[in-house]
Amino acid sequence: MISANDLSPAELAALLHFHADAGVEWLLEEEAIDRFAEFEAMKAARRPAAAQAQQQRPAAGERSAPGQAQVRPNAAARPAPAERAASGPQPAIPDGEAVQQARFVAETARSLVDLKTAIEAFNGCNLKHSARSTIFASGDAESGIMVIGSAPSAEDDREGMPFSGKSGQLFDKMLAAIGLTRSAILLTQVIPWRPPGNRAPSAAEMDICRPFIERQIALAEPKAILLLGNFSARFFFGENDTIHGLRGRWKEIAAADCVIPAIASLHPQDLLTAPVNKRLAWNDLLAFQAKLKSLSLLRN
C-alpha cells in the first residue's frame, strides 16, 4: 500500500482528482484499513464453525426422525427478510404515487422559501438518498432573469450550491462578460439532487423532479430564461437533438400560467471539455444579453 507521505504534491493532487472524477467524495474511515488482512482473519474465524457444521451434518443415507425438521447450519443466525428490510433505511421507489406527491408538495408551496423547505423534506426520489445536498435556487428572485442548469455535479453536491468548482468559475466569467453576476439573477438546476456518478437522471426521476422546477419558475415569474446544457434544453424543449442543434434559438416554455422566452446554450463544463465551442456560447450570451436589454432587465 502506497502511503501519501511517499507521494509528491503533484502526484497527490492528481490522485485526489482521479478519485473525485470517479465519484469518491469523502473517506469513510479516519485511518487506512488493511482489507486483505481483515479478510484472512474472517476466513480463519470461519474454519472452526465450518468443521463443526460438517460433523453435525447427517451421513449419507441417514434421515431425520419422523417429525424432526432439518435445520441448515447457521440458518437460525440469518435474519428474516422482514428483519433485513427493517435493518436500515430503504430508498424510495420512483412511481406514479411519488409523482403525485411531488405535484401536491409543489403546488401547495406559496413562496420559494416554502418550496425549498418542502423539497428538503421530500423523500420520494431515489436521488436524494445518495446525495449529500439538496440544491435549490439562489440569487435574486425579483430580477426577472433565470438561468437553469442540468443536475448538480460532485462539486455542487459538496458545496451545496449550483455551479461550483472550475465549472462555476467559468460560469461567473460568462455572466460578467454580459454585465451580470450570480447575485443579480436567479440560478437553479432542473434536478435538485446529484445523480450517483453524475449519470443522467432516469425518466421516472425526471417526472418526480419536474413539478419542483416548474413551480420554481411559476413562483419567480422570470421574463427570460437561459438554459445551460444538453439535459436542460431537452427537458424543457421536449426534443432529442443535441445541444448543438438546440442552442441559439429562442423558444417559449410554459410553467403553470407563465409562458417565458428561453434560449439554450452550452454548459460551462462542456466548454471546459471542448474550449473550441466557446465562440458558440459567446454568440448565445450576446443573444441573451440583447433580449434582457429589450425587456429593460439589463442596462445598456
PDB file of C-alpha atoms in Angstrom:
ATOM      1  CA  MET A   1       0.000   0.000   0.000  1.00  0.00           C
ATOM      2  CA  ILE A   2       1.432   3.371  -1.018  1.00  0.00           C
ATOM      3  CA  SER A   3       1.469   5.996   1.717  1.00  0.00           C
ATOM      4  CA  ALA A   4       0.524   9.589   0.981  1.00  0.00           C
ATOM      5  CA  ASN A   5       3.857  10.549   2.533  1.00  0.00           C
ATOM      6  CA  ASP A   6       5.616   8.841  -0.382  1.00  0.00           C
ATOM      7  CA  LEU A   7       3.826  10.973  -2.993  1.00  0.00           C
ATOM      8  CA  SER A   8       4.874  14.352  -4.256  1.00  0.00           C
ATOM      9  CA  PRO A   9       2.340  17.224  -4.016  1.00  0.00           C
ATOM     10  CA  ALA A  10       1.653  16.950  -7.749  1.00  0.00           C
ATOM     11  CA  GLU A  11       1.138  13.167  -7.555  1.00  0.00           C
ATOM     12  CA  LEU A  12      -1.129  13.520  -4.538  1.00  0.00           C
ATOM     13  CA  ALA A  13      -3.210  16.209  -6.266  1.00  0.00           C
ATOM     14  CA  ALA A  14      -3.524  14.028  -9.378  1.00  0.00           C
ATOM     15  CA  LEU A  15      -4.638  11.067  -7.242  1.00  0.00           C
ATOM     16  CA  LEU A  16      -7.271  13.154  -5.445  1.00  0.00           C
ATOM     17  CA  HIS A  17      -8.592  14.480  -8.765  1.00  0.00           C
ATOM     18  CA  PHE A  18      -8.770  10.919 -10.072  1.00  0.00           C
ATOM     19  CA  HIS A  19     -10.845   9.817  -7.077  1.00  0.00           C
ATOM     20  CA  ALA A  20     -13.102  12.880  -7.393  1.00  0.00           C
ATOM     21  CA  ASP A  21     -13.741  12.176 -11.083  1.00  0.00           C
ATOM     22  CA  ALA A  22     -14.565   8.577 -10.176  1.00  0.00           C
ATOM     23  CA  GLY A  23     -17.267   9.762  -7.767  1.00  0.00           C
ATOM     24  CA  VAL A  24     -15.348   9.357  -4.485  1.00  0.00           C
ATOM     25  CA  GLU A  25     -16.293  12.352  -2.368  1.00  0.00           C
ATOM     26  CA  TRP A  26     -15.036  11.631   1.146  1.00  0.00           C
ATOM     27  CA  LEU A  27     -13.202   8.952   3.142  1.00  0.00           C
ATOM     28  CA  LEU A  28     -15.249   6.529   5.182  1.00  0.00           C
ATOM     29  CA  GLU A  29     -12.511   5.883   7.760  1.00  0.00           C
ATOM     30  CA  GLU A  30     -10.069   8.168   9.527  1.00  0.00           C
ATOM     31  CA  GLU A  31      -7.269   5.582   9.195  1.00  0.00           C
ATOM     32  CA  ALA A  32      -6.436   3.127   6.431  1.00  0.00           C
ATOM     33  CA  ILE A  33      -7.620  -0.442   6.940  1.00  0.00           C
ATOM     34  CA  ASP A  34      -5.817  -3.482   5.552  1.00  0.00           C
ATOM     35  CA  ARG A  35      -8.783  -5.249   3.958  1.00  0.00           C
ATOM     36  CA  PHE A  36      -6.646  -8.191   2.864  1.00  0.00           C
ATOM     37  CA  ALA A  37      -5.598  -8.957   6.443  1.00  0.00           C
ATOM     38  CA  GLU A  38      -9.179  -8.414   7.587  1.00  0.00           C
ATOM     39  CA  PHE A  39     -10.435 -10.916   5.005  1.00  0.00           C
ATOM     40  CA  GLU A  40      -7.864 -13.542   6.044  1.00  0.00           C
ATOM     41  CA  ALA A  41      -8.890 -13.133   9.689  1.00  0.00           C
ATOM     42  CA  MET A  42     -12.537 -13.634   8.751  1.00  0.00           C
ATOM     43  CA  LYS A  43     -11.689 -16.846   6.866  1.00  0.00           C
ATOM     44  CA  ALA A  44      -9.673 -18.148   9.806  1.00  0.00           C
ATOM     45  CA  ALA A  45     -12.583 -17.465  12.184  1.00  0.00           C
ATOM     46  CA  ARG A  46     -14.980 -19.364   9.940  1.00  0.00           C
ATOM     47  CA  ARG A  47     -12.938 -22.591   9.724  1.00  0.00           C
ATOM     48  CA  PRO A  48     -13.881 -23.983  13.212  1.00  0.00           C
ATOM     49  CA  ALA A  49     -17.573 -23.245  12.603  1.00  0.00           C
ATOM     50  CA  ALA A  50     -17.423 -24.955   9.217  1.00  0.00           C
ATOM     51  CA  ALA A  51     -15.716 -28.029  10.713  1.00  0.00           C
ATOM     52  CA  GLN A  52     -18.330 -28.269  13.471  1.00  0.00           C
ATOM     53  CA  ALA A  53     -21.153 -27.980  10.932  1.00  0.00           C
ATOM     54  CA  GLN A  54     -19.585 -30.766   8.876  1.00  0.00           C
ATOM     55  CA  GLN A  55     -19.505 -33.052  11.936  1.00  0.00           C
ATOM     56  CA  GLN A  56     -23.146 -32.344  12.764  1.00  0.00           C
ATOM     57  CA  ARG A  57     -24.336 -32.982   9.191  1.00  0.00           C
ATOM     58  CA  PRO A  58     -26.121 -36.399   8.872  1.00  0.00           C
ATOM     59  CA  ALA A  59     -24.225 -39.057   6.985  1.00  0.00           C
ATOM     60  CA  ALA A  60     -25.363 -40.003   3.515  1.00  0.00           C
ATOM     61  CA  GLY A  61     -28.468 -42.148   3.658  1.00  0.00           C
ATOM     62  CA  GLU A  62     -29.425 -41.072   7.180  1.00  0.00           C
ATOM     63  CA  ARG A  63     -32.809 -39.488   7.686  1.00  0.00           C
ATOM     64  CA  SER A  64     -34.149 -37.349  10.446  1.00  0.00           C
ATOM     65  CA  ALA A  65     -36.531 -38.846  12.892  1.00  0.00           C
ATOM     66  CA  PRO A  66     -40.207 -38.521  11.977  1.00  0.00           C
ATOM     67  CA  GLY A  67     -41.474 -35.051  12.803  1.00  0.00           C
ATOM     68  CA  GLN A  68     -37.963 -33.685  13.275  1.00  0.00           C
ATOM     69  CA  ALA A  69     -37.262 -30.749  10.979  1.00  0.00           C
ATOM     70  CA  GLN A  70     -33.880 -30.474   9.331  1.00  0.00           C
ATOM     71  CA  VAL A  71     -32.133 -27.202  10.052  1.00  0.00           C
ATOM     72  CA  ARG A  72     -29.323 -25.934   7.881  1.00  0.00           C
ATOM     73  CA  PRO A  73     -26.184 -24.763   9.671  1.00  0.00           C
ATOM     74  CA  ASN A  74     -26.299 -21.058  10.615  1.00  0.00           C
ATOM     75  CA  ALA A  75     -29.895 -20.753   9.376  1.00  0.00           C
ATOM     76  CA  ALA A  76     -31.051 -19.571  12.786  1.00  0.00           C
ATOM     77  CA  ALA A  77     -28.486 -16.773  12.723  1.00  0.00           C
ATOM     78  CA  ARG A  78     -29.677 -15.473   9.366  1.00  0.00           C
ATOM     79  CA  PRO A  79     -32.205 -12.606   9.728  1.00  0.00           C
ATOM     80  CA  ALA A  80     -35.611 -12.977   8.168  1.00  0.00           C
ATOM     81  CA  PRO A  81     -36.373 -10.888   5.044  1.00  0.00           C
ATOM     82  CA  ALA A  82     -38.585  -8.525   7.052  1.00  0.00           C
ATOM     83  CA  GLU A  83     -35.814  -8.046   9.600  1.00  0.00           C
ATOM     84  CA  ARG A  84     -33.253  -7.360   6.862  1.00  0.00           C
ATOM     85  CA  ALA A  85     -35.582  -4.794   5.284  1.00  0.00           C
ATOM     86  CA  ALA A  86     -36.045  -3.050   8.612  1.00  0.00           C
ATOM     87  CA  SER A  87     -32.329  -3.066   9.454  1.00  0.00           C
ATOM     88  CA  GLY A  88     -31.666   0.179   7.550  1.00  0.00           C
ATOM     89  CA  PRO A  89     -33.401   2.949   5.577  1.00  0.00           C
ATOM     90  CA  GLN A  90     -34.634   1.822   2.206  1.00  0.00           C
ATOM     91  CA  PRO A  91     -34.538   4.190  -0.789  1.00  0.00           C
ATOM     92  CA  ALA A  92     -37.777   5.481  -2.206  1.00  0.00           C
ATOM     93  CA  ILE A  93     -39.028   3.834  -5.389  1.00  0.00           C
ATOM     94  CA  PRO A  94     -39.984   6.248  -8.194  1.00  0.00           C
ATOM     95  CA  ASP A  95     -43.556   5.562  -9.283  1.00  0.00           C
ATOM     96  CA  GLY A  96     -46.814   7.316 -10.062  1.00  0.00           C
ATOM     97  CA  GLU A  97     -47.559   7.845  -6.386  1.00  0.00           C
ATOM     98  CA  ALA A  98     -44.250   9.667  -5.897  1.00  0.00           C
ATOM     99  CA  VAL A  99     -45.007  11.911  -8.877  1.00  0.00           C
ATOM    100  CA  GLN A 100     -48.424  12.761  -7.451  1.00  0.00           C
ATOM    101  CA  GLN A 101     -46.872  13.522  -4.090  1.00  0.00           C
ATOM    102  CA  ALA A 102     -44.289  15.800  -5.723  1.00  0.00           C
ATOM    103  CA  ARG A 103     -47.023  17.676  -7.570  1.00  0.00           C
ATOM    104  CA  PHE A 104     -49.008  18.176  -4.394  1.00  0.00           C
ATOM    105  CA  VAL A 105     -45.948  19.392  -2.480  1.00  0.00           C
ATOM    106  CA  ALA A 106     -45.014  21.801  -5.253  1.00  0.00           C
ATOM    107  CA  GLU A 107     -48.494  23.222  -5.808  1.00  0.00           C
ATOM    108  CA  THR A 108     -49.085  23.906  -2.120  1.00  0.00           C
ATOM    109  CA  ALA A 109     -45.887  25.979  -1.815  1.00  0.00           C
ATOM    110  CA  ARG A 110     -46.760  29.680  -1.851  1.00  0.00           C
ATOM    111  CA  SER A 111     -43.211  31.040  -1.996  1.00  0.00           C
ATOM    112  CA  LEU A 112     -39.723  29.923  -2.946  1.00  0.00           C
ATOM    113  CA  VAL A 113     -38.899  29.624   0.746  1.00  0.00           C
ATOM    114  CA  ASP A 114     -41.862  27.280   1.251  1.00  0.00           C
ATOM    115  CA  LEU A 115     -40.858  25.277  -1.811  1.00  0.00           C
ATOM    116  CA  LYS A 116     -37.262  24.929  -0.614  1.00  0.00           C
ATOM    117  CA  THR A 117     -38.447  23.610   2.752  1.00  0.00           C
ATOM    118  CA  ALA A 118     -40.846  21.195   1.052  1.00  0.00           C
ATOM    119  CA  ILE A 119     -38.188  19.810  -1.313  1.00  0.00           C
ATOM    120  CA  GLU A 120     -35.733  19.301   1.538  1.00  0.00           C
ATOM    121  CA  ALA A 121     -38.383  17.277   3.395  1.00  0.00           C
ATOM    122  CA  PHE A 122     -39.425  15.280   0.317  1.00  0.00           C
ATOM    123  CA  ASN A 123     -38.242  11.647   0.326  1.00  0.00           C
ATOM    124  CA  GLY A 124     -39.986  10.277  -2.748  1.00  0.00           C
ATOM    125  CA  CYS A 125     -36.991  10.385  -5.105  1.00  0.00           C
ATOM    126  CA  ASN A 126     -34.148   7.862  -5.058  1.00  0.00           C
ATOM    127  CA  LEU A 127     -31.593  10.542  -5.898  1.00  0.00           C
ATOM    128  CA  LYS A 128     -31.976  12.195  -2.513  1.00  0.00           C
ATOM    129  CA  HIS A 129     -30.739   9.081  -0.689  1.00  0.00           C
ATOM    130  CA  SER A 130     -27.355   9.135  -2.412  1.00  0.00           C
ATOM    131  CA  ALA A 131     -26.808  12.917  -2.464  1.00  0.00           C
ATOM    132  CA  ARG A 132     -25.225  14.984   0.269  1.00  0.00           C
ATOM    133  CA  SER A 133     -27.030  18.268  -0.518  1.00  0.00           C
ATOM    134  CA  THR A 134     -30.342  19.489  -1.862  1.00  0.00           C
ATOM    135  CA  ILE A 135     -29.536  22.163  -4.455  1.00  0.00           C
ATOM    136  CA  PHE A 136     -32.149  24.898  -4.660  1.00  0.00           C
ATOM    137  CA  ALA A 137     -32.462  28.243  -6.418  1.00  0.00           C
ATOM    138  CA  SER A 138     -30.181  31.033  -5.239  1.00  0.00           C
ATOM    139  CA  GLY A 139     -29.773  34.695  -6.134  1.00  0.00           C
ATOM    140  CA  ASP A 140     -32.306  37.436  -6.854  1.00  0.00           C
ATOM    141  CA  ALA A 141     -35.812  36.066  -7.439  1.00  0.00           C
ATOM    142  CA  GLU A 142     -37.065  39.563  -8.315  1.00  0.00           C
ATOM    143  CA  SER A 143     -34.569  40.124 -11.129  1.00  0.00           C
ATOM    144  CA  GLY A 144     -36.743  38.645 -13.867  1.00  0.00           C
ATOM    145  CA  ILE A 145     -33.663  36.747 -15.094  1.00  0.00           C
ATOM    146  CA  MET A 146     -33.362  32.997 -14.588  1.00  0.00           C
ATOM    147  CA  VAL A 147     -30.541  30.609 -15.501  1.00  0.00           C
ATOM    148  CA  ILE A 148     -31.227  26.872 -15.261  1.00  0.00           C
ATOM    149  CA  GLY A 149     -28.537  24.192 -15.352  1.00  0.00           C
ATOM    150  CA  SER A 150     -28.960  20.450 -15.615  1.00  0.00           C
ATOM    151  CA  ALA A 151     -28.133  18.497 -12.442  1.00  0.00           C
ATOM    152  CA  PRO A 152     -25.690  19.041  -9.566  1.00  0.00           C
ATOM    153  CA  SER A 153     -22.106  17.946 -10.076  1.00  0.00           C
ATOM    154  CA  ALA A 154     -19.877  16.438  -7.384  1.00  0.00           C
ATOM    155  CA  GLU A 155     -18.590  19.936  -6.563  1.00  0.00           C
ATOM    156  CA  ASP A 156     -22.153  21.292  -6.322  1.00  0.00           C
ATOM    157  CA  ASP A 157     -23.123  18.447  -4.007  1.00  0.00           C
ATOM    158  CA  ARG A 158     -20.145  19.132  -1.738  1.00  0.00           C
ATOM    159  CA  GLU A 159     -20.599  22.918  -1.671  1.00  0.00           C
ATOM    160  CA  GLY A 160     -24.404  22.874  -1.526  1.00  0.00           C
ATOM    161  CA  MET A 161     -24.780  25.429  -4.327  1.00  0.00           C
ATOM    162  CA  PRO A 162     -25.187  25.261  -8.118  1.00  0.00           C
ATOM    163  CA  PHE A 163     -22.249  25.810 -10.470  1.00  0.00           C
ATOM    164  CA  SER A 164     -19.333  25.234  -8.102  1.00  0.00           C
ATOM    165  CA  GLY A 165     -15.703  24.376  -8.786  1.00  0.00           C
ATOM    166  CA  LYS A 166     -13.977  25.114 -12.085  1.00  0.00           C
ATOM    167  CA  SER A 167     -17.264  24.994 -13.950  1.00  0.00           C
ATOM    168  CA  GLY A 168     -18.651  27.648 -11.608  1.00  0.00           C
ATOM    169  CA  GLN A 169     -15.595  29.853 -12.050  1.00  0.00           C
ATOM    170  CA  LEU A 170     -16.056  29.807 -15.805  1.00  0.00           C
ATOM    171  CA  PHE A 171     -19.772  30.440 -15.364  1.00  0.00           C
ATOM    172  CA  ASP A 172     -19.038  33.565 -13.318  1.00  0.00           C
ATOM    173  CA  LYS A 173     -16.797  34.830 -16.128  1.00  0.00           C
ATOM    174  CA  MET A 174     -19.537  34.157 -18.669  1.00  0.00           C
ATOM    175  CA  LEU A 175     -22.006  36.203 -16.627  1.00  0.00           C
ATOM    176  CA  ALA A 176     -19.528  39.033 -16.131  1.00  0.00           C
ATOM    177  CA  ALA A 177     -18.962  39.202 -19.888  1.00  0.00           C
ATOM    178  CA  ILE A 178     -22.569  40.320 -20.396  1.00  0.00           C
ATOM    179  CA  GLY A 179     -22.795  42.516 -17.303  1.00  0.00           C
ATOM    180  CA  LEU A 180     -24.340  40.038 -14.830  1.00  0.00           C
ATOM    181  CA  THR A 181     -23.408  38.403 -11.531  1.00  0.00           C
ATOM    182  CA  ARG A 182     -24.799  35.470  -9.588  1.00  0.00           C
ATOM    183  CA  SER A 183     -26.428  37.757  -7.086  1.00  0.00           C
ATOM    184  CA  ALA A 184     -28.231  39.627  -9.879  1.00  0.00           C
ATOM    185  CA  ILE A 185     -30.042  36.577 -11.303  1.00  0.00           C
ATOM    186  CA  LEU A 186     -31.979  33.551 -10.064  1.00  0.00           C
ATOM    187  CA  LEU A 187     -29.796  30.482 -10.553  1.00  0.00           C
ATOM    188  CA  THR A 188     -31.100  26.929 -10.250  1.00  0.00           C
ATOM    189  CA  GLN A 189     -30.968  23.443 -11.761  1.00  0.00           C
ATOM    190  CA  VAL A 190     -33.520  21.034 -13.193  1.00  0.00           C
ATOM    191  CA  ILE A 191     -32.677  18.257 -10.719  1.00  0.00           C
ATOM    192  CA  PRO A 192     -32.111  19.212  -7.050  1.00  0.00           C
ATOM    193  CA  TRP A 193     -30.002  16.134  -6.187  1.00  0.00           C
ATOM    194  CA  ARG A 194     -26.813  14.844  -7.762  1.00  0.00           C
ATOM    195  CA  PRO A 195     -27.273  11.524  -9.614  1.00  0.00           C
ATOM    196  CA  PRO A 196     -24.690   8.935  -8.477  1.00  0.00           C
ATOM    197  CA  GLY A 197     -21.558   9.084 -10.598  1.00  0.00           C
ATOM    198  CA  ASN A 198     -23.014  12.068 -12.485  1.00  0.00           C
ATOM    199  CA  ARG A 199     -25.167   9.716 -14.543  1.00  0.00           C
ATOM    200  CA  ALA A 200     -28.180  11.001 -16.448  1.00  0.00           C
ATOM    201  CA  PRO A 201     -31.416  11.035 -14.404  1.00  0.00           C
ATOM    202  CA  SER A 202     -33.891   8.301 -15.295  1.00  0.00           C
ATOM    203  CA  ALA A 203     -37.283   9.041 -16.834  1.00  0.00           C
ATOM    204  CA  ALA A 204     -39.010   8.334 -13.500  1.00  0.00           C
ATOM    205  CA  GLU A 205     -36.613  10.653 -11.646  1.00  0.00           C
ATOM    206  CA  MET A 206     -37.269  13.421 -14.176  1.00  0.00           C
ATOM    207  CA  ASP A 207     -41.022  13.002 -13.766  1.00  0.00           C
ATOM    208  CA  ILE A 208     -40.701  13.279  -9.995  1.00  0.00           C
ATOM    209  CA  CYS A 209     -38.499  16.388 -10.133  1.00  0.00           C
ATOM    210  CA  ARG A 210     -40.445  18.182 -12.875  1.00  0.00           C
ATOM    211  CA  PRO A 211     -43.082  19.710 -10.534  1.00  0.00           C
ATOM    212  CA  PHE A 212     -40.318  21.248  -8.412  1.00  0.00           C
ATOM    213  CA  ILE A 213     -38.523  23.105 -11.210  1.00  0.00           C
ATOM    214  CA  GLU A 214     -41.777  24.163 -12.854  1.00  0.00           C
ATOM    215  CA  ARG A 215     -43.007  25.560  -9.543  1.00  0.00           C
ATOM    216  CA  GLN A 216     -39.755  27.481  -9.116  1.00  0.00           C
ATOM    217  CA  ILE A 217     -40.369  29.120 -12.476  1.00  0.00           C
ATOM    218  CA  ALA A 218     -44.012  29.856 -11.675  1.00  0.00           C
ATOM    219  CA  LEU A 219     -43.158  31.455  -8.319  1.00  0.00           C
ATOM    220  CA  ALA A 220     -40.236  33.513  -9.672  1.00  0.00           C
ATOM    221  CA  GLU A 221     -42.077  34.624 -12.838  1.00  0.00           C
ATOM    222  CA  PRO A 222     -38.903  35.355 -14.847  1.00  0.00           C
ATOM    223  CA  LYS A 223     -39.074  37.410 -18.031  1.00  0.00           C
ATOM    224  CA  ALA A 224     -36.298  35.439 -19.782  1.00  0.00           C
ATOM    225  CA  ILE A 225     -34.564  32.109 -19.152  1.00  0.00           C
ATOM    226  CA  LEU A 226     -31.139  30.815 -20.151  1.00  0.00           C
ATOM    227  CA  LEU A 227     -30.884  27.010 -20.246  1.00  0.00           C
ATOM    228  CA  LEU A 228     -27.397  25.562 -19.921  1.00  0.00           C
ATOM    229  CA  GLY A 229     -26.542  22.069 -21.078  1.00  0.00           C
ATOM    230  CA  ASN A 230     -27.935  19.304 -23.220  1.00  0.00           C
ATOM    231  CA  PHE A 231     -30.138  17.806 -20.499  1.00  0.00           C
ATOM    232  CA  SER A 232     -31.704  21.127 -19.517  1.00  0.00           C
ATOM    233  CA  ALA A 233     -32.510  22.026 -23.119  1.00  0.00           C
ATOM    234  CA  ARG A 234     -34.065  18.633 -23.866  1.00  0.00           C
ATOM    235  CA  PHE A 235     -36.020  18.691 -20.614  1.00  0.00           C
ATOM    236  CA  PHE A 236     -37.798  21.972 -21.419  1.00  0.00           C
ATOM    237  CA  PHE A 237     -37.901  21.903 -25.210  1.00  0.00           C
ATOM    238  CA  GLY A 238     -39.074  18.290 -25.388  1.00  0.00           C
ATOM    239  CA  GLU A 239     -36.676  17.456 -28.215  1.00  0.00           C
ATOM    240  CA  ASN A 240     -33.997  14.787 -28.555  1.00  0.00           C
ATOM    241  CA  ASP A 241     -31.480  16.835 -30.509  1.00  0.00           C
ATOM    242  CA  THR A 242     -28.056  17.619 -29.058  1.00  0.00           C
ATOM    243  CA  ILE A 243     -27.242  20.972 -27.513  1.00  0.00           C
ATOM    244  CA  HIS A 244     -25.580  21.996 -30.772  1.00  0.00           C
ATOM    245  CA  GLY A 245     -28.937  21.616 -32.508  1.00  0.00           C
ATOM    246  CA  LEU A 246     -30.983  23.208 -29.714  1.00  0.00           C
ATOM    247  CA  ARG A 247     -28.762  26.180 -28.802  1.00  0.00           C
ATOM    248  CA  GLY A 248     -29.054  29.725 -30.066  1.00  0.00           C
ATOM    249  CA  ARG A 249     -32.786  29.720 -30.866  1.00  0.00           C
ATOM    250  CA  TRP A 250     -35.440  31.453 -28.798  1.00  0.00           C
ATOM    251  CA  LYS A 251     -38.378  29.280 -27.818  1.00  0.00           C
ATOM    252  CA  GLU A 252     -41.189  29.501 -25.296  1.00  0.00           C
ATOM    253  CA  ILE A 253     -41.580  27.261 -22.269  1.00  0.00           C
ATOM    254  CA  ALA A 254     -44.643  27.086 -20.027  1.00  0.00           C
ATOM    255  CA  ALA A 255     -44.897  26.720 -16.259  1.00  0.00           C
ATOM    256  CA  ALA A 256     -48.368  26.989 -14.703  1.00  0.00           C
ATOM    257  CA  ASP A 257     -49.858  30.155 -16.252  1.00  0.00           C
ATOM    258  CA  CYS A 258     -46.463  31.541 -17.276  1.00  0.00           C
ATOM    259  CA  VAL A 259     -45.047  31.415 -20.798  1.00  0.00           C
ATOM    260  CA  ILE A 260     -41.425  32.555 -20.850  1.00  0.00           C
ATOM    261  CA  PRO A 261     -38.967  33.027 -23.706  1.00  0.00           C
ATOM    262  CA  ALA A 262     -35.937  30.772 -23.286  1.00  0.00           C
ATOM    263  CA  ILE A 263     -32.678  30.187 -25.122  1.00  0.00           C
ATOM    264  CA  ALA A 264     -30.289  27.282 -24.653  1.00  0.00           C
ATOM    265  CA  SER A 265     -26.515  27.279 -24.689  1.00  0.00           C
ATOM    266  CA  LEU A 266     -23.605  25.029 -23.804  1.00  0.00           C
ATOM    267  CA  HIS A 267     -22.913  24.219 -20.176  1.00  0.00           C
ATOM    268  CA  PRO A 268     -19.662  25.614 -18.733  1.00  0.00           C
ATOM    269  CA  GLN A 269     -18.462  22.033 -18.250  1.00  0.00           C
ATOM    270  CA  ASP A 270     -18.906  21.476 -21.998  1.00  0.00           C
ATOM    271  CA  LEU A 271     -16.677  24.466 -22.629  1.00  0.00           C
ATOM    272  CA  LEU A 272     -14.002  23.170 -20.261  1.00  0.00           C
ATOM    273  CA  THR A 273     -14.023  19.878 -22.150  1.00  0.00           C
ATOM    274  CA  ALA A 274     -14.062  21.491 -25.616  1.00  0.00           C
ATOM    275  CA  PRO A 275     -12.859  25.125 -25.435  1.00  0.00           C
ATOM    276  CA  VAL A 276     -13.316  25.495 -29.194  1.00  0.00           C
ATOM    277  CA  ASN A 277     -17.069  25.798 -28.535  1.00  0.00           C
ATOM    278  CA  LYS A 278     -16.639  28.999 -26.518  1.00  0.00           C
ATOM    279  CA  ARG A 279     -17.362  31.048 -29.625  1.00  0.00           C
ATOM    280  CA  LEU A 280     -20.786  29.385 -29.892  1.00  0.00           C
ATOM    281  CA  ALA A 281     -21.541  30.067 -26.241  1.00  0.00           C
ATOM    282  CA  TRP A 282     -20.452  33.673 -26.681  1.00  0.00           C
ATOM    283  CA  ASN A 283     -22.956  34.163 -29.508  1.00  0.00           C
ATOM    284  CA  ASP A 284     -25.689  32.713 -27.283  1.00  0.00           C
ATOM    285  CA  LEU A 285     -24.705  35.014 -24.417  1.00  0.00           C
ATOM    286  CA  LEU A 286     -24.892  38.033 -26.716  1.00  0.00           C
ATOM    287  CA  ALA A 287     -28.393  36.973 -27.825  1.00  0.00           C
ATOM    288  CA  PHE A 288     -29.414  36.577 -24.174  1.00  0.00           C
ATOM    289  CA  GLN A 289     -27.948  39.976 -23.326  1.00  0.00           C
ATOM    290  CA  ALA A 290     -29.850  41.608 -26.206  1.00  0.00           C
ATOM    291  CA  LYS A 291     -33.125  40.064 -25.005  1.00  0.00           C
ATOM    292  CA  LEU A 292     -32.543  41.317 -21.462  1.00  0.00           C
ATOM    293  CA  LYS A 293     -31.887  44.820 -22.746  1.00  0.00           C
ATOM    294  CA  SER A 294     -35.040  44.744 -24.870  1.00  0.00           C
ATOM    295  CA  LEU A 295     -37.010  43.759 -21.760  1.00  0.00           C
ATOM    296  CA  SER A 296     -35.334  46.538 -19.722  1.00  0.00           C
ATOM    297  CA  LEU A 297     -33.808  43.906 -17.423  1.00  0.00           C
ATOM    298  CA  LEU A 298     -30.270  44.996 -18.185  1.00  0.00           C
ATOM    299  CA  ARG A 299     -28.844  48.445 -18.599  1.00  0.00           C
ATOM    300  CA  ASN A 300     -27.372  49.404 -21.955  1.00  0.00           C
TER     301      ASN A 300
END
